[in-house]
Amino acid sequence: MAPPKDLRRSFKRRPISDQQRRRELSLLRQAHNRNDAQQRARNLASSVISFQPASPESEPELELPSEPEPEPGFESVPSSSLDVRQASRLRGPEVRKWFARQLMLPEWMIDVPDGLSEDWPTGKRCFVVSSNGTTVSRLRNGSILHHFPSALPGGARTKGASGPAQSYCILDCIFHESDQTYYVIDMICWRGYSLYDCTAEFRFFWLNSKLSETGACGPPSFYHKFRFNTVPVYNCDQSGLFSAYTGSVPYVKDGLLFYNKHAHYHTGTTPLVLVWKDEKCSQYVIDTDSKGEVPNQQHVVLELQDDGKLVTSDDPPVVFGCLDADFVKQSELSSGSLLRFSIGNGGLSCVDGRLENADLQYLGKTNRARAFADSYSKIMFQYIARHSPLKIDDLAASVISHDTEENKAPEVEMTG
């Protein structure tokens, strides 16, 4: 295998990424597109609680009473664009896909953001909904993890429960199996009040001040099956960055999350939240196979489209290649199939932050439990992690540079 091209760069150059441009567009978009966040939160809470399977092994079908028959052409509407009433018509795997899209998913950090130290504080993924006397958690692929009583608002049928009967709560969590604890990384809704359109800075403030008031951080009991806890959040200055990187935590650390403090809670993948890993803060920097071993070649998962194109899960998707129509027919593949490929010796080549060529080798279909293809940022992070990784020194250099520029800036008076 020929040695890969040198991908090392200073933190101010981004030859393999357009993440900065997309971050700026995301901030502009959220300022101009304020959806009905309160109704969105109410719909999500009611749909999670209302449709429960008879057993953990069976997946519910979303079906609301007195719904009209689907209009002609309904099947052609992407499930990602449906609201909870339309989603009630979905069946089988589409149910899990719809729920899976309700989480905000980080992009992988493949360049150091501008203003890292100014706008980006650091810190089994699932969302947890408590309502009508019960609590339900769903994994990233949309399937149910637990159905249990909790001390969250509306989370258990107790006589002393506080708050109105219609009170509900939605949290973004990571369930840690070894200590049976839900670590809360974000708050989406609290006692019926939606936080979708609140900044990350405000959501973290509420999370740390409100969660402990409920007793949810206390030990398990009859009406509170699992403990909840928050993860540490730091300002992304020199001290905060290294505290997050080197500090000890009661769970197995798997990288650092960087939140733009102005970012709203955006369902789906967003460039305003980034995940970064190296060998010191994660056991699994490079993806492993089913045996837990790092394969010789990088593996990627892409979605097959009608025209044979192979795309990522991004919106809009990034095209990585195309399959011949005869091969698709002979292999009995269909549009929407998730396919696994390895990246050959030709590797990945990018020009001006955009993919130009990918040497893909077909391996087969993915596990049916898989909900989505890989994102572009994940594929690129895994690629540079194998060849020329983005290091903690690169992040620190950006923070130090920003601090130095601030110290040199002349003093100004603010009036208002």
XYZ file of C-alpha atoms in Angstrom:
416
model
C 0.000 0.000 0.000
C 1.394 3.343 -1.014
C 1.922 5.803 1.829
C -1.065 8.141 2.189
C -0.777 11.780 1.320
C 0.282 13.959 4.209
C -2.941 15.273 5.731
C -1.289 17.189 8.557
C -2.167 20.872 8.586
C -2.213 23.851 10.861
C -5.457 24.380 12.742
C -6.333 27.352 10.497
C -6.328 25.311 7.277
C -9.162 22.958 6.260
C -8.257 21.306 2.961
C -10.367 18.172 3.607
C -13.437 19.754 5.149
C -16.163 22.358 4.701
C -17.297 21.985 8.319
C -16.704 25.652 9.148
C -18.960 26.827 6.328
C -21.693 24.422 7.422
C -21.365 25.562 11.037
C -21.956 29.151 9.963
C -24.948 28.134 7.838
C -26.425 26.120 10.724
C -26.263 29.110 13.064
C -27.947 31.306 10.448
C -30.594 28.690 9.733
C -31.600 28.230 13.358
C -31.958 32.003 13.752
C -34.397 32.202 10.837
C -36.242 28.889 11.195
C -37.838 28.707 14.626
C -40.210 25.756 14.514
C -42.997 25.132 16.990
C -40.644 23.600 19.530
C -43.282 23.234 22.258
C -45.557 21.175 20.008
C -42.592 19.119 18.774
C -41.631 18.198 22.339
C -45.248 17.362 23.255
C -45.597 15.122 20.180
C -42.357 13.290 20.929
C -43.302 12.720 24.567
C -46.791 11.423 23.726
C -45.577 9.152 20.929
C -42.833 7.522 23.019
C -45.140 6.846 25.948
C -48.298 5.897 24.031
C -46.872 3.168 21.846
C -45.308 0.443 23.958
C -44.596 -3.143 22.877
C -46.239 -6.059 24.658
C -42.780 -7.474 25.360
C -39.200 -6.197 25.100
C -38.681 -8.386 22.013
C -41.572 -6.922 20.029
C -41.381 -3.503 18.412
C -44.571 -1.402 18.445
C -46.280 -0.103 15.373
C -47.241 3.531 15.658
C -50.996 3.610 15.218
C -53.312 6.330 16.492
C -57.113 5.899 16.556
C -59.408 7.566 14.031
C -56.645 8.348 11.564
C -57.692 8.716 7.903
C -56.276 6.320 5.330
C -52.947 7.404 3.826
C -53.354 9.610 0.807
C -52.048 8.392 -2.580
C -48.321 8.947 -2.809
C -47.810 8.872 0.963
C -45.229 6.099 0.741
C -42.979 8.369 -1.321
C -42.709 10.905 1.499
C -39.443 10.490 3.451
C -40.139 9.452 7.046
C -37.682 12.100 8.231
C -40.154 14.812 7.174
C -43.160 13.372 9.021
C -44.716 14.750 12.159
C -45.973 12.425 14.883
C -49.472 12.109 13.369
C -48.095 11.098 9.969
C -45.501 8.872 11.629
C -48.394 6.939 13.203
C -48.860 5.230 9.824
C -45.351 3.797 9.784
C -44.694 0.086 10.233
C -41.803 -2.135 11.288
C -38.269 -0.720 10.832
C -39.638 2.694 9.803
C -40.854 3.176 13.397
C -37.324 2.817 14.746
C -35.929 5.079 12.024
C -38.401 7.837 12.911
C -37.513 7.716 16.604
C -33.795 7.514 15.770
C -34.049 10.856 13.960
C -35.246 12.638 17.099
C -31.742 12.688 18.626
C -29.184 15.391 17.928
C -26.081 13.624 16.644
C -22.621 15.204 16.589
C -20.396 15.374 13.574
C -16.871 14.054 13.980
C -14.232 16.745 14.333
C -12.092 16.758 11.202
C -10.916 20.354 11.592
C -10.544 22.699 14.553
C -13.467 25.182 14.623
C -12.909 28.919 14.459
C -13.540 30.392 17.910
C -13.091 27.034 19.626
C -12.292 28.582 22.999
C -15.041 31.186 22.703
C -18.101 29.252 21.568
C -17.436 25.543 22.282
C -17.659 24.252 25.894
C -16.677 20.552 26.213
C -18.067 17.369 27.869
C -25.582 3.104 25.169
C -26.673 6.879 23.540
C -30.429 7.218 24.009
C -33.190 9.688 24.764
C -35.338 9.312 27.876
C -38.963 10.452 28.074
C -41.001 10.585 31.287
C -44.748 11.194 31.072
C -48.076 9.920 32.423
C -46.472 7.977 35.254
C -43.855 6.057 33.291
C -40.403 6.488 31.745
C -39.126 5.079 28.447
C -35.643 5.145 26.892
C -34.845 4.531 23.224
C -31.462 3.794 21.663
C -29.841 5.616 18.760
C -31.378 3.172 16.283
C -34.853 3.937 17.688
C -35.450 0.642 19.508
C -36.631 0.572 23.139
C -33.940 0.138 25.802
C -35.894 0.373 29.092
C -39.437 0.963 30.290
C -39.297 1.889 33.990
C -40.439 4.203 36.819
C -38.241 7.208 37.628
C -38.097 10.320 39.802
C -38.204 12.515 36.689
C -41.271 14.764 36.253
C -44.228 12.491 35.421
C -41.927 9.465 35.487
C -43.712 7.256 38.035
C -47.214 6.694 39.443
C -46.721 7.941 42.972
C -49.122 9.787 45.271
C -46.573 12.425 46.150
C -45.592 13.218 42.562
C -45.083 16.943 42.073
C -46.114 19.061 39.104
C -49.189 18.939 36.859
C -50.528 15.641 35.593
C -49.530 16.500 32.016
C -45.938 17.259 33.046
C -43.319 15.483 30.969
C -39.554 15.498 30.491
C -37.195 14.612 27.606
C -33.485 14.058 28.217
C -30.582 13.148 25.930
C -28.568 10.502 27.789
C -25.899 7.841 27.718
C -26.751 4.684 29.650
C -23.723 3.226 31.445
C -24.277 -0.476 31.900
C -21.672 -1.169 34.599
C -23.157 1.229 37.173
C -26.736 1.178 35.803
C -26.764 4.957 35.486
C -28.170 7.334 32.881
C -25.640 10.117 32.317
C -27.519 13.146 30.992
C -25.682 15.109 28.305
C -28.526 17.424 27.247
C -32.003 18.547 28.276
C -34.653 18.801 25.546
C -37.781 19.413 27.605
C -38.418 19.969 31.316
C -41.851 19.785 33.006
C -43.523 20.391 29.653
C -41.344 23.394 28.760
C -39.504 22.897 25.464
C -35.795 23.724 25.275
C -35.335 22.928 21.572
C -34.853 26.593 20.670
C -32.727 27.466 23.696
C -28.959 27.771 23.396
C -26.706 24.974 24.616
C -25.387 27.319 27.295
C -28.901 27.786 28.714
C -29.810 24.081 28.417
C -26.713 23.073 30.392
C -27.545 25.628 33.087
C -31.064 24.248 33.461
C -29.857 20.674 33.376
C -27.458 21.171 36.267
C -29.886 23.225 38.335
C -33.115 21.279 37.753
C -32.179 17.602 37.629
C -30.899 17.381 41.208
C -34.113 18.981 42.535
C -36.180 15.943 41.516
C -34.214 13.287 43.391
C -33.386 11.597 40.069
C -29.696 11.662 41.009
C -30.419 9.621 44.123
C -29.946 5.845 44.513
C -32.452 3.444 42.884
C -35.693 2.642 44.700
C -39.088 1.057 44.004
C -40.310 4.164 42.164
C -36.918 5.035 40.706
C -35.230 2.094 38.983
C -32.109 3.817 37.586
C -29.919 6.605 38.879
C -29.440 9.727 36.726
C -26.351 11.892 36.749
C -24.855 14.750 34.747
C -21.557 14.718 32.891
C -18.980 17.430 33.653
C -19.113 20.480 31.373
C -16.126 22.793 30.975
C -15.411 26.069 29.257
C -13.118 25.424 26.322
C -10.151 27.418 27.572
C -6.745 25.904 28.362
C -7.816 24.782 31.824
C -11.172 23.389 30.739
C -9.818 21.530 27.728
C -7.173 19.664 29.731
C -9.545 19.020 32.653
C -11.965 17.345 30.271
C -9.125 15.475 28.576
C -7.278 14.228 31.650
C -9.886 14.351 34.427
C -11.201 11.156 36.024
C -14.884 10.216 35.670
C -16.996 7.370 37.132
C -17.711 5.932 33.668
C -15.669 4.711 30.725
C -14.682 7.831 28.791
C -15.212 7.678 25.037
C -13.926 10.969 23.683
C -14.904 14.617 24.160
C -18.039 16.398 22.959
C -17.723 20.019 21.867
C -20.923 22.082 21.866
C -21.212 25.474 20.213
C -22.777 27.415 23.087
C -25.163 29.239 20.701
C -26.507 26.011 19.184
C -30.155 25.008 19.549
C -31.142 21.342 19.888
C -31.278 20.226 16.258
C -32.575 16.725 15.499
C -30.256 14.757 13.249
C -26.579 15.351 12.548
C -25.312 18.872 13.192
C -21.897 20.532 12.712
C -22.568 22.641 15.834
C -21.779 19.635 18.043
C -18.535 17.738 17.447
C -17.037 14.560 18.842
C -13.264 14.064 19.038
C -11.237 11.094 20.253
C -7.697 9.876 20.675
C -6.107 6.859 22.369
C -5.899 8.549 25.766
C -9.584 9.444 26.119
C -11.183 6.558 24.209
C -10.710 2.810 23.873
C -12.119 2.840 20.358
C -10.638 5.666 18.324
C -10.596 3.515 15.183
C -13.682 1.409 14.467
C -13.388 -2.305 15.214
C -15.047 -5.300 13.564
C -17.508 -7.756 15.131
C -14.586 -9.469 16.911
C -13.434 -6.214 18.508
C -10.350 -6.020 16.292
C -9.223 -3.165 14.072
C -9.485 -4.340 10.434
C -6.559 -3.823 8.075
C -8.715 -1.611 5.892
C -11.237 1.001 6.992
C -14.876 -0.097 6.724
C -17.707 2.298 5.859
C -21.481 1.956 5.616
C -23.294 3.731 2.767
C -26.900 3.840 1.581
C -27.899 2.702 -1.907
C -30.125 5.103 -3.847
C -32.471 4.429 -6.786
C -29.875 5.518 -9.345
C -27.172 3.295 -7.843
C -25.382 6.108 -6.029
C -23.814 5.325 -2.650
C -24.385 8.117 -0.156
C -23.828 9.096 3.469
C -26.501 9.894 6.070
C -25.879 13.654 5.811
C -28.500 16.165 4.680
C -27.792 16.668 1.835
C -26.020 13.312 1.430
C -22.450 13.063 0.146
C -21.953 10.730 -2.833
C -19.048 8.289 -2.370
C -19.529 6.170 -5.469
C -22.000 4.338 -7.697
C -22.892 0.679 -8.281
C -23.521 -0.769 -11.720
C -27.198 -1.554 -12.382
C -26.407 -5.160 -13.339
C -24.459 -5.687 -10.103
C -27.370 -4.261 -8.080
C -29.792 -6.644 -9.793
C -27.563 -9.714 -9.493
C -26.899 -9.010 -5.810
C -30.633 -8.491 -5.159
C -30.048 -5.073 -3.650
C -32.758 -2.437 -3.351
C -32.957 1.307 -2.849
C -32.429 2.226 0.802
C -30.209 -0.794 1.513
C -27.296 -0.144 3.860
C -24.119 -1.638 2.405
C -20.668 -2.147 3.877
C -17.493 -1.314 1.964
C -13.784 -1.272 2.689
C -11.544 1.557 1.508
C -8.853 0.170 -0.782
C -5.298 1.273 -1.435
C -6.532 4.235 -3.460
C -7.907 5.747 -0.252
C -9.939 8.964 -0.191
C -8.961 12.126 -2.038
C -10.432 15.579 -1.401
C -10.102 18.898 -3.202
C -11.035 22.196 -1.540
C -12.849 20.417 1.280
C -14.944 18.163 -0.980
C -14.620 14.462 -1.753
C -13.223 13.838 -5.226
C -12.630 10.080 -5.238
C -13.105 7.033 -2.984
C -11.631 3.581 -3.599
C -14.547 1.399 -2.413
C -14.598 -2.405 -2.257
C -17.981 -4.073 -1.661
C -18.247 -6.352 1.388
C -21.984 -6.988 1.757
C -25.118 -5.828 3.551
C -25.047 -4.504 7.112
C -26.803 -5.851 10.187
C -30.563 -5.246 9.967
C -30.518 -3.410 13.307
C -28.463 -0.652 11.695
C -30.603 2.458 11.134
C -28.432 4.797 9.048
C -25.361 5.026 6.875
C -22.165 6.615 8.192
C -21.880 10.381 8.070
C -19.229 12.094 5.941
C -17.474 13.481 9.011
C -17.259 10.038 10.643
C -15.719 8.494 7.537
C -13.196 11.310 7.230
C -12.348 11.239 10.955
C -11.694 7.499 10.765
C -9.554 8.003 7.666
C -7.321 10.707 9.134
C -7.183 8.802 12.466
C -5.487 5.980 10.560
C -3.095 8.218 8.650
C -2.527 11.606 10.298
C -4.845 12.188 13.278
C -6.030 15.494 14.672
C -4.230 15.625 18.022
C -4.940 17.260 21.384
C -1.987 19.567 20.650
C -3.873 20.879 17.598
C -6.900 21.712 19.759
C -4.725 23.263 22.451
C -2.899 25.379 19.872
C -6.197 26.861 18.723
C -7.235 27.681 22.291
C -3.845 29.194 23.185
C -3.795 31.256 19.978
C -7.237 32.677 20.740
C -6.279 33.518 24.329
C -3.091 35.247 23.122
C -4.993 37.360 20.596
C -7.486 38.421 23.282
C -4.687 39.469 25.627
C -3.108 41.623 22.906
C -6.381 43.315 21.951
C -6.727 46.961 23.111
C -9.159 47.675 25.916
C -12.517 49.123 24.889
C -15.398 50.555 26.864
C -18.907 49.257 26.319
C -21.861 51.588 26.611
C -25.523 50.876 26.348
